[in-house]
PDB file of C-alpha atoms in Angstrom:
ATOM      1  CA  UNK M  21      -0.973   6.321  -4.939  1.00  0.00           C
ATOM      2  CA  UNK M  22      -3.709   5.123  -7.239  1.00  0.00           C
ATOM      3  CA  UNK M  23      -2.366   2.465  -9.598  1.00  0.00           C
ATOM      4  CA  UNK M  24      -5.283   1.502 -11.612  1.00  0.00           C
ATOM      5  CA  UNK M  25      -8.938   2.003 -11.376  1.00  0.00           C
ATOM      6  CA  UNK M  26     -11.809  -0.783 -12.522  1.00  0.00           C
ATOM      7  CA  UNK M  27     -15.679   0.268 -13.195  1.00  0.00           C
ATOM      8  CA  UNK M  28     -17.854   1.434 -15.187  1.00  0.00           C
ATOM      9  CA  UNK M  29     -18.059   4.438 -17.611  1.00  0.00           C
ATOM     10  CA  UNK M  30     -20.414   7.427 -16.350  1.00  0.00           C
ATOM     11  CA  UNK M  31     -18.911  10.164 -18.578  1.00  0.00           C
ATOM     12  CA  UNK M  32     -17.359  10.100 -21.677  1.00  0.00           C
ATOM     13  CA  UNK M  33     -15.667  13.096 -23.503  1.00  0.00           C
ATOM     14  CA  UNK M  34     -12.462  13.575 -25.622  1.00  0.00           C
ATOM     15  CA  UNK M  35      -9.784  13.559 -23.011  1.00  0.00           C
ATOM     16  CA  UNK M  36     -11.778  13.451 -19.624  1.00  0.00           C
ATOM     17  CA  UNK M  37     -13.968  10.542 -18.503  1.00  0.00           C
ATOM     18  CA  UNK M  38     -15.769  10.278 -14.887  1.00  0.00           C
ATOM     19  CA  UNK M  39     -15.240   6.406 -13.976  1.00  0.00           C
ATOM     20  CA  UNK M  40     -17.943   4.838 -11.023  1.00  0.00           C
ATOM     21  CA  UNK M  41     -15.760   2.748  -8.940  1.00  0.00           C
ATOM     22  CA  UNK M  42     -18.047   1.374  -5.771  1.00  0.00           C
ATOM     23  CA  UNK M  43     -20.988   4.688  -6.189  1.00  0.00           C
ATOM     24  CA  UNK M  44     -17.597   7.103  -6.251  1.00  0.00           C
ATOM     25  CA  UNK M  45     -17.101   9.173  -9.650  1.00  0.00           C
ATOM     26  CA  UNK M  46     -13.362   9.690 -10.531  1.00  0.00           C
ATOM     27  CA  UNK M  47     -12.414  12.634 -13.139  1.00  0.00           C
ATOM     28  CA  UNK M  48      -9.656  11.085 -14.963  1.00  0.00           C
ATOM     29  CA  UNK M  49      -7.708  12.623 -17.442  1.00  0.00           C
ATOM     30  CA  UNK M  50      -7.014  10.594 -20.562  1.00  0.00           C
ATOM     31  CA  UNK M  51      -5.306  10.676 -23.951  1.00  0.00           C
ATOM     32  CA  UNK M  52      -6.874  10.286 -27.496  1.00  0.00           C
ATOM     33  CA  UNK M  53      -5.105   7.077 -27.636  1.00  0.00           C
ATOM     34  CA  UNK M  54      -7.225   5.552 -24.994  1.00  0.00           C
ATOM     35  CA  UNK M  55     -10.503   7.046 -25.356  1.00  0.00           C
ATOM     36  CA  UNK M  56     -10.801   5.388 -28.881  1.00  0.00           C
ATOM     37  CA  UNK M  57     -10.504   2.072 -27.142  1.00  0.00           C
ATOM     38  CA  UNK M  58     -12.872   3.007 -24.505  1.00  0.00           C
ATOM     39  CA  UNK M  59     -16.245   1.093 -24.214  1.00  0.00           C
ATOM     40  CA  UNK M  60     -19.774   3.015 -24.662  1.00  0.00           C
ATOM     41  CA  UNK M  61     -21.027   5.129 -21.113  1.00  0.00           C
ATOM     42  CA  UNK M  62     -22.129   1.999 -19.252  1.00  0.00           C
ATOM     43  CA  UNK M  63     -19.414  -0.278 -20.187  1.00  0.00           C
ATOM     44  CA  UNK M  64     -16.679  -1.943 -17.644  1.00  0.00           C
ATOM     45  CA  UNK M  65     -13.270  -0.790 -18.088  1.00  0.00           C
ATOM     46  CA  UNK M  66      -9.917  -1.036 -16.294  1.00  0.00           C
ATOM     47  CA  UNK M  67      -7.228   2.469 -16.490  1.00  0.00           C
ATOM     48  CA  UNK M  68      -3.974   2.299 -15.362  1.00  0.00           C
ATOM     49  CA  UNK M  69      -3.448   5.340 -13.535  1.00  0.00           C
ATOM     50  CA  UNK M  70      -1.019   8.029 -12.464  1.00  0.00           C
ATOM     51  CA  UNK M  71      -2.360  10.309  -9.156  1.00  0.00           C
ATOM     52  CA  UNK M  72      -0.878  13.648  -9.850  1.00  0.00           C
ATOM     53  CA  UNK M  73      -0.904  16.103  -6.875  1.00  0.00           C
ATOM     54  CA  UNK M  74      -0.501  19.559  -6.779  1.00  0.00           C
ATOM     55  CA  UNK M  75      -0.957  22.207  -4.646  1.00  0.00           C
ATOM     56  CA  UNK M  76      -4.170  23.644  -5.698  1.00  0.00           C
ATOM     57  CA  UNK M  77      -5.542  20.143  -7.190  1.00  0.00           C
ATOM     58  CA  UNK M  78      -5.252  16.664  -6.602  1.00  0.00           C
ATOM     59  CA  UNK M  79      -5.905  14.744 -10.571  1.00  0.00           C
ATOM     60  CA  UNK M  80      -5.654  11.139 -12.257  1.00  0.00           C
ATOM     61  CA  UNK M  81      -4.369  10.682 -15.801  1.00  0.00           C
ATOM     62  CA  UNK M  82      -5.570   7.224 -16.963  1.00  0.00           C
ATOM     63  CA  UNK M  83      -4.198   5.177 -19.580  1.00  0.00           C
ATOM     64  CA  UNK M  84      -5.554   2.318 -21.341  1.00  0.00           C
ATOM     65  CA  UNK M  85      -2.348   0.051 -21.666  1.00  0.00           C
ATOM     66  CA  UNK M  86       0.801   0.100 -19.083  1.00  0.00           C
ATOM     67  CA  UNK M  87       2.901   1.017 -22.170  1.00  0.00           C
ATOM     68  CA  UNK M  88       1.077   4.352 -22.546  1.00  0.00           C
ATOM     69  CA  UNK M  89       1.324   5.135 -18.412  1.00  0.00           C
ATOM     70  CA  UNK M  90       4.959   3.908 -18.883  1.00  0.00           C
ATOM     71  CA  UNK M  91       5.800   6.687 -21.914  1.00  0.00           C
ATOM     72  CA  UNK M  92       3.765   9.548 -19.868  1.00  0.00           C
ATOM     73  CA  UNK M  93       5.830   8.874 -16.760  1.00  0.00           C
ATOM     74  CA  UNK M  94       9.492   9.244 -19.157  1.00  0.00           C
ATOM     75  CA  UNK M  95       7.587  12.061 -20.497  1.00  0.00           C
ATOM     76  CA  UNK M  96       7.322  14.347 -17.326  1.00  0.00           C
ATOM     77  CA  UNK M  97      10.494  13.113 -16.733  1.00  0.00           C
ATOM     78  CA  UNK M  98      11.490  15.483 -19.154  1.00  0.00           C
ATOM     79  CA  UNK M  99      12.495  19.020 -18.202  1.00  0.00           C
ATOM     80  CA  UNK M 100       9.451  21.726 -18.948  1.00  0.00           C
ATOM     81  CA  UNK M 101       6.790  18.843 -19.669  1.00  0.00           C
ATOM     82  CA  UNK M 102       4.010  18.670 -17.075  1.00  0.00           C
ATOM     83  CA  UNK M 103       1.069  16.050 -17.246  1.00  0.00           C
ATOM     84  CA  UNK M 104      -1.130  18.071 -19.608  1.00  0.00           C
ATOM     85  CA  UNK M 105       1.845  18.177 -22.386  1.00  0.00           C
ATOM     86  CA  UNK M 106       2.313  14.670 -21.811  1.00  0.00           C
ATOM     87  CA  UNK M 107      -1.194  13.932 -22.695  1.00  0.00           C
ATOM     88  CA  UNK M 108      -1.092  15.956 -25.352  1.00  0.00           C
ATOM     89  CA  UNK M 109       2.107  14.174 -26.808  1.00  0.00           C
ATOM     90  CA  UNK M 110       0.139  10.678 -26.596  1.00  0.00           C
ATOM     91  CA  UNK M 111      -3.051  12.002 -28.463  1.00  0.00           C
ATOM     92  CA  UNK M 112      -0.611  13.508 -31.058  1.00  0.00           C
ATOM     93  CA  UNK M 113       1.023  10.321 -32.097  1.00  0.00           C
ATOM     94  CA  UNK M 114       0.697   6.784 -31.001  1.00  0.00           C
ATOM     95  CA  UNK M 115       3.359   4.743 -28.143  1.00  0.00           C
ATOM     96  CA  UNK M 116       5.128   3.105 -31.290  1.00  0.00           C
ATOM     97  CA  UNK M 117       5.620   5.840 -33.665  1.00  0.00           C
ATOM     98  CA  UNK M 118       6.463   8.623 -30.707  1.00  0.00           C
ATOM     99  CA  UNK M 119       8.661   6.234 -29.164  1.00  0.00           C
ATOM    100  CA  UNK M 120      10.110   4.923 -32.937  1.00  0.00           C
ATOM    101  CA  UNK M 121      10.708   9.583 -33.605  1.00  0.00           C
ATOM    102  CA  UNK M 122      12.413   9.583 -30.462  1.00  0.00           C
ATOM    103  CA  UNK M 123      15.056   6.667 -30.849  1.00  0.00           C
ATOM    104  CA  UNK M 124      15.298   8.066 -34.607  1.00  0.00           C
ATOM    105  CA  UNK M 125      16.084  11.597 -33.356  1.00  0.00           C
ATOM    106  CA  UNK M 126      12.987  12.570 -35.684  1.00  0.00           C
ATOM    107  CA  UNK M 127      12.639  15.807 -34.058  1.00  0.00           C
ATOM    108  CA  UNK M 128      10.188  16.792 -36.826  1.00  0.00           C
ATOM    109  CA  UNK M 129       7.882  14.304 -36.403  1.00  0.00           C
ATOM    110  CA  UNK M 130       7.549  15.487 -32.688  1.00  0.00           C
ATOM    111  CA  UNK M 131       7.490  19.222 -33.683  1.00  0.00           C
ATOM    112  CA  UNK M 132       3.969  18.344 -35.053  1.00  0.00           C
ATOM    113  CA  UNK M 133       2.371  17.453 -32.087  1.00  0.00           C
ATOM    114  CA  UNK M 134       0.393  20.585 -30.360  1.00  0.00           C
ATOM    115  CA  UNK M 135       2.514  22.411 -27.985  1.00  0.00           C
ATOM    116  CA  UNK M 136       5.482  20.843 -28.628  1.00  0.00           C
ATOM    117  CA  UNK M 137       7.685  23.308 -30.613  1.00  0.00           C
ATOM    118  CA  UNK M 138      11.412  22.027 -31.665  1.00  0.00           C
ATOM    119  CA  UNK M 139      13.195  23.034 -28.824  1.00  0.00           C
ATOM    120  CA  UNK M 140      11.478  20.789 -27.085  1.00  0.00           C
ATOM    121  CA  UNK M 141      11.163  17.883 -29.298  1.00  0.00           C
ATOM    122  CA  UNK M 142      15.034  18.467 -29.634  1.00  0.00           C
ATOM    123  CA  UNK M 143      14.894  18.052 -25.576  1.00  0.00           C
ATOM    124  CA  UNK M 144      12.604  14.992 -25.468  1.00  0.00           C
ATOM    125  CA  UNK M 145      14.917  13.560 -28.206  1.00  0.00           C
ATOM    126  CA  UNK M 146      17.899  14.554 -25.646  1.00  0.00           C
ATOM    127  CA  UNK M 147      16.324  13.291 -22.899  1.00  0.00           C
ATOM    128  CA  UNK M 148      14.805  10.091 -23.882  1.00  0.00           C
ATOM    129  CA  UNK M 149      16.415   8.527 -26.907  1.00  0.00           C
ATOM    130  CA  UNK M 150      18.837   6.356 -24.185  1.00  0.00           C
ATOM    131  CA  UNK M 151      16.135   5.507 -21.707  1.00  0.00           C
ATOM    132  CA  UNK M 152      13.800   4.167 -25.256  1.00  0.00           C
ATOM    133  CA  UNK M 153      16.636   2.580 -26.837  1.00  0.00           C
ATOM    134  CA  UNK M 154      17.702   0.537 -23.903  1.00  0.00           C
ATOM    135  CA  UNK M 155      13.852  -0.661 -23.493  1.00  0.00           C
ATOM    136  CA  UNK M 156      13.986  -1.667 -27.049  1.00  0.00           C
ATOM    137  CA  UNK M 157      17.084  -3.495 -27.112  1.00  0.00           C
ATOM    138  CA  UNK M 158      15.570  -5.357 -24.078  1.00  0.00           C
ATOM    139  CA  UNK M 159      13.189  -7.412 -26.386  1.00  0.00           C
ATOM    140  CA  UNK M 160      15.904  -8.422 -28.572  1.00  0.00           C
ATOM    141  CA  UNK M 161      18.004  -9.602 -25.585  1.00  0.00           C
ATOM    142  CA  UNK M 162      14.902 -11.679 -23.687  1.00  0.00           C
ATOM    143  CA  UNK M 163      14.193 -14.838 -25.685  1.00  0.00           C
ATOM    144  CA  UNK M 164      10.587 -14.699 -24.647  1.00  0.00           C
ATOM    145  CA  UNK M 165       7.102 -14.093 -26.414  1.00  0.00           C
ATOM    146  CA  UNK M 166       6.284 -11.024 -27.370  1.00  0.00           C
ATOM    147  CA  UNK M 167       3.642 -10.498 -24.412  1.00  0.00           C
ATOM    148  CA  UNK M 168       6.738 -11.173 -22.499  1.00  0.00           C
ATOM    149  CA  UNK M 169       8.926  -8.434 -23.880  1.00  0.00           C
ATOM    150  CA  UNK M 170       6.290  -5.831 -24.095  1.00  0.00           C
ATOM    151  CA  UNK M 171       5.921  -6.644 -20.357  1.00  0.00           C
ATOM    152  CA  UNK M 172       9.642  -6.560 -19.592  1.00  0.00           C
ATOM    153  CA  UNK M 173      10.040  -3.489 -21.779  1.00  0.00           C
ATOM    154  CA  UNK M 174       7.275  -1.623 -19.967  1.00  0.00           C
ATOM    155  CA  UNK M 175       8.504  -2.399 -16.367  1.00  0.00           C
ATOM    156  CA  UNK M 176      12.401  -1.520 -17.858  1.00  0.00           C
ATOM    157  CA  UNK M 177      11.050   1.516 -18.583  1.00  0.00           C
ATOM    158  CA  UNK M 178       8.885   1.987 -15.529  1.00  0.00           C
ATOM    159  CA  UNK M 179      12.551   1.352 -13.129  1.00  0.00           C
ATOM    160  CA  UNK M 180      14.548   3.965 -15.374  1.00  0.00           C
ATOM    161  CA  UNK M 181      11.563   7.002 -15.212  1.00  0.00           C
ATOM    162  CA  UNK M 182      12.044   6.188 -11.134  1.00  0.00           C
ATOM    163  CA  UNK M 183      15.515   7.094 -11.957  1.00  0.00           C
ATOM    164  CA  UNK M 184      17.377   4.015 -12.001  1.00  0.00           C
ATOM    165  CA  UNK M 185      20.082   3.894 -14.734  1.00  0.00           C
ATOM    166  CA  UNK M 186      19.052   2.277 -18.020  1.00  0.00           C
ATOM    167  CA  UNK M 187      21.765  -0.504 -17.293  1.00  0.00           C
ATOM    168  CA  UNK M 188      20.879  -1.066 -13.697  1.00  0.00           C
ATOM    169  CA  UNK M 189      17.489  -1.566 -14.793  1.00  0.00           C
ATOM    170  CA  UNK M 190      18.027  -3.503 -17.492  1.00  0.00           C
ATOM    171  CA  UNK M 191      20.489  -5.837 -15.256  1.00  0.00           C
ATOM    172  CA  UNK M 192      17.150  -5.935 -12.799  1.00  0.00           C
ATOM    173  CA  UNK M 193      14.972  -6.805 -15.378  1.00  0.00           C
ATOM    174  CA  UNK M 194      17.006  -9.667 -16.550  1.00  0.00           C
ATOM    175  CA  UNK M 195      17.407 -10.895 -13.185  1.00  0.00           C
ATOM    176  CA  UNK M 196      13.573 -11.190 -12.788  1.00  0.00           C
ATOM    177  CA  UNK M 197      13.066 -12.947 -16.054  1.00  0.00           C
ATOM    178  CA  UNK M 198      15.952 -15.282 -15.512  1.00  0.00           C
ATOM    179  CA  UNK M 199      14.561 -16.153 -11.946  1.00  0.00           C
ATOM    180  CA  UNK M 200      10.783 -15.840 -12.822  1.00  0.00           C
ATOM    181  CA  UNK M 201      10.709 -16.525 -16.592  1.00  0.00           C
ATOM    182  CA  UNK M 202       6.754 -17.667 -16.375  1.00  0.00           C
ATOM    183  CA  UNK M 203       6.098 -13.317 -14.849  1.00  0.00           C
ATOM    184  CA  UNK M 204       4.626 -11.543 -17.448  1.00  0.00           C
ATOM    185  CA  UNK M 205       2.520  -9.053 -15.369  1.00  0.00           C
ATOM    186  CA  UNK M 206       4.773  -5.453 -15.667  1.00  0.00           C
ATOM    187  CA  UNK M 207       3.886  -4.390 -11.825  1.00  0.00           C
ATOM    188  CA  UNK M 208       5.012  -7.988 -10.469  1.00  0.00           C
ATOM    189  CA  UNK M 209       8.425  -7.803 -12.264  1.00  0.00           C
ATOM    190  CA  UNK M 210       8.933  -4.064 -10.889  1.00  0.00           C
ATOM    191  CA  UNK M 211       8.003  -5.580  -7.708  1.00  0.00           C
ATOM    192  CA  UNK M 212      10.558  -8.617  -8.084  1.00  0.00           C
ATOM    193  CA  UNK M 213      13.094  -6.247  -9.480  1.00  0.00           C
ATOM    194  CA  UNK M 214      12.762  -3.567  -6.723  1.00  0.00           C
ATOM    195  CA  UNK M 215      13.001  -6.505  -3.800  1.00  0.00           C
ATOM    196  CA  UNK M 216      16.381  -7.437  -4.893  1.00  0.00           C
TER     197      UNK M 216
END
């Protein structure tokens, strides 16, 4: 599995960028969100990546942040959305205000992104408002900085789209930042938590 990718930008478009790691160009597939933080064609730049196989293609979704990756992966979690609606979902609306419709049960909010009709913004509602309520009230449990949370929220919701239960993983979580309270880096507490 690819996890992240670091090099330069060759290709640039709306939702598809070709990124030169080492002479080798890699399609990635990318939401609005993160190609408006994207540098100019030339520029260095670091994706956090999901490697999606399939039978007749083998793709990358990239994401500028791990809170974005984090939100795709409980997205196609979700029964009938695939990789392309998830991207779609995170161009429609940003991490904070799809994640705020969700835990509000703002099933209108979601109807307005493209492709997502209200049966299944009713579903994602469904589906996700436990799993993004439990990452939330993670940040008010953790007396830590806010770097800190966003890092404990991401990997809490990282543990629960690899199906752990949102209290297991919040319980493994905890553990981490109890027994390593100086990790901030999401991928070393999912690490830490999984090793337990």
């Amino acid at each position: 599995m690819i996890t992240f990718l670091r090099g330069n930008l060759a290709e640039k478009q709306p939702m598809r960028i070709v990124l030169d790691v080492g002479g080798v160009g890699y399609e990635v597939f990318i939401p609005l969100s993160s190609y408006d933080r994207l540098p100019s064609v030339g520029g260095s730049v670091q994706l956090f990546t999901i490697d999606h196989v399939r039978e007749d293609a083998h793709l990358l979704y990239g994401f500028i942040t791990e809170a974005e990756r984090s939100l795709f992966l409980l997205l196609t979690g979700v029964s009938g959305i695939g990789p392309k609606l998830a991207i779609s979902a995170l161009s429609g609306l940003s991490v904070r205000d799809l994640k705020a419709a969700v835990v509000e049960g703002n099933v209108k909010r979601i109807s307005t992104i493209s492709g997502i009709g209200a049966k299944m913004a009713e579903r994602i509602v469904v589906e996700l408002k436990h799993k993004l309520s439990a990452a939330e009230s993670l940040s008010a449990v953790a007396g830590e900085s806010v770097e800190a949370n966003v890092a404990l929220r991401d990997a809490l919701m990282a543990l629960v789209a690899l199906g752990y239960k949102q209290d297991d993983a919040r319980v493994m979580v905890m553990r981490v930042n109890e027994k390593h309270p100086e990790v901030s880096d999401v991928e070393r507490i999912i690490k830490l938590a999984l090793s337990k």
